C-alpha cells in the first residue's frame, strides 16, 4: 500500500429511508410496492390544487423510534416546511419536508472497520414525503405516482466518515438497526433505502472542510462503495496536482465505473424554504415519547446474547443467525416446534443461507416454512432419510415447498435400514472391489470409506451409512 498522502477525505451521508406504514404520509392511499403504475393515487398525493394533507401519526412514531435507537434528542416541537423546486416528479412544485425544526437532532451510530471502532455522529433526522418515480426511455419519459407520498425519513450524518469501507459499515449497521426496529423493510431493490454522498478532501489535519461534491441517488450499498472509492481518488488527484474541486452534483455511472458532473450544486437558499401552512406543527408530549421508548424492539446485540443463553448456541452461530432479522426470526420459529437447537442452527447456517445466496432471493420469497424444516429434521432424527437425501428434500422445500415426508416418498429417498436389503449391496461391493476389501482386512480405513461409498452408490444413496459401515466391518473382520 502507498504511504498516506497529505490529503484526507471527509464524507457525510444523507440516507433516505421509506418507512413501513400501511398508508402514505398525507393521505389514505396504501403504502406498498409492485402494483401497476398510477393506481395507489388520490388528489392529495397527485398534488391537486386545494387538496389538503393530513399527517400519518405512525410515520412520526417510527421516526421518533429511530431517533431513540440512535440516541438523538427528540424535538418536543417540530414543524413542516415547503422545499420548492421544479421537476416533473412533483406537480405541487414543492416537497413537504422539515427545515429548521426536524423531529430528531444529534445522536450517532458506532461502526467497526478492521477491528477499529468509530462513532459516526448524526446531524439530524427529519421526515418528508417521497416523490413520484420518473422512468426515461429514448424520446419519452413516464411518471408513476404510486411512490409519491410514501413517508420518507432522512438521516443526515456529520462528515465523520473517511473511507468507502467506513461508509459501507455505517450503511450496514444502520440497515440492521432499521430492520430490527421494524422501521423499514430495507429492501434495496425496491428503493427502500437511497443515499446521497457528500465528499470532499482537505489537507491532513486542516480544520476547514474542502469543497464538496454531492453524488445523488445511490440505491445499492455496493454502488456507494464504488462511487466513493472513485470520487475520493478523483478529488485527491485533482488537488494534488494543484487543481480545484468544483461544488457540484455528480451522478454515478455504474457501467462506466465513474462519477460525472450533472449540475452545479444547489444551496439551501435556492429552495426558498418556507413554513407549510396546511399542516400544524408536531408537538410531542413526554408521555408519547416514553410510550415509544417502552416499545423499542430487541436490538441485535441483546438478541445474540439471548441466542447463546436460551438456546445454548455457540457465539459464532448466534452472530450468523442474528445478522439478518428474517433469518433469526425463522430460527426462533423452528425452535418453537423442534428443540434440537444446534441442529436447526446447522441447517440454517449451511443449507438455508446457501440456498438464499444461490437463488439471489430473500428468505421470504422462498417456499420453505418453519414447520417444514422442523419436519425434515424430525425425519433425519427418525432415520427415515439420510443426510444426503435430506439435503435434496431441503432444496425442494426451499424452491417449491410441500410436505417433507411426501417428498421423501415421491423422490424415492426413503432410507434403507433393512439389513437384508443392504447386505446384498455390501456383498456386491466387496465382490467388485477385491483390492479395497483386502486392504480393509489389513486395517486400511481409507479403503473402508471407499467401500462405503460404493455401497451408497449401488443403493443410489438410500442405504443407512451406519448400517453399511457395521455390515462391512462385520464381513471384512480378519
Ligand atoms: Zn393519495
Ligand atoms: Mn431529502
XYZ file of N, CA and C and ligand atoms in Angstrom, residues 24-30 40-47 145-146 148-149, ligand 1:
58
model
N -49.903 6.122 3.112
C -48.950 7.183 2.807
C -48.944 8.253 3.899
N -48.068 9.238 3.736
C -47.873 10.187 4.835
C -48.978 11.245 4.948
N -49.588 11.647 3.824
C -50.603 12.713 3.909
C -52.001 12.254 3.497
N -52.142 11.020 3.059
C -53.444 10.564 2.567
C -53.634 9.095 2.923
N -54.795 8.554 2.592
C -55.096 7.169 2.968
C -54.695 6.138 1.921
N -54.001 6.557 0.861
C -53.582 5.602 -0.163
C -52.627 4.575 0.446
N -52.702 3.307 -0.016
C -51.807 2.284 0.518
C -50.346 2.618 0.242
N -52.336 3.501 -6.853
C -52.465 3.945 -5.452
C -52.325 5.460 -5.396
N -53.308 6.145 -5.916
C -53.177 7.600 -6.011
C -54.500 8.286 -5.678
N -54.426 9.554 -5.272
C -55.618 10.351 -4.980
C -55.251 11.818 -5.179
N -56.209 12.725 -5.070
C -55.874 14.140 -5.289
C -54.745 14.642 -4.382
N -54.611 14.098 -3.175
C -53.567 14.589 -2.267
C -52.179 14.214 -2.785
N -51.977 12.903 -3.086
C -50.610 12.526 -3.491
C -50.340 12.860 -4.955
N -51.380 13.270 -5.699
C -51.147 13.785 -7.050
C -50.873 15.283 -7.022
N -51.030 15.889 -5.846
C -50.718 17.310 -5.720
C -51.732 18.223 -6.369
N -46.977 7.675 -9.986
C -47.255 8.387 -8.740
C -47.497 7.470 -7.540
N -47.405 6.152 -7.748
C -47.609 5.268 -6.590
C -46.653 5.600 -5.446
N -45.309 8.539 -4.787
C -45.481 9.894 -4.249
C -46.250 9.842 -2.937
N -45.698 10.472 -1.906
C -46.374 10.500 -0.617
C -46.008 9.351 0.303
Zn -53.077 9.511 -2.021
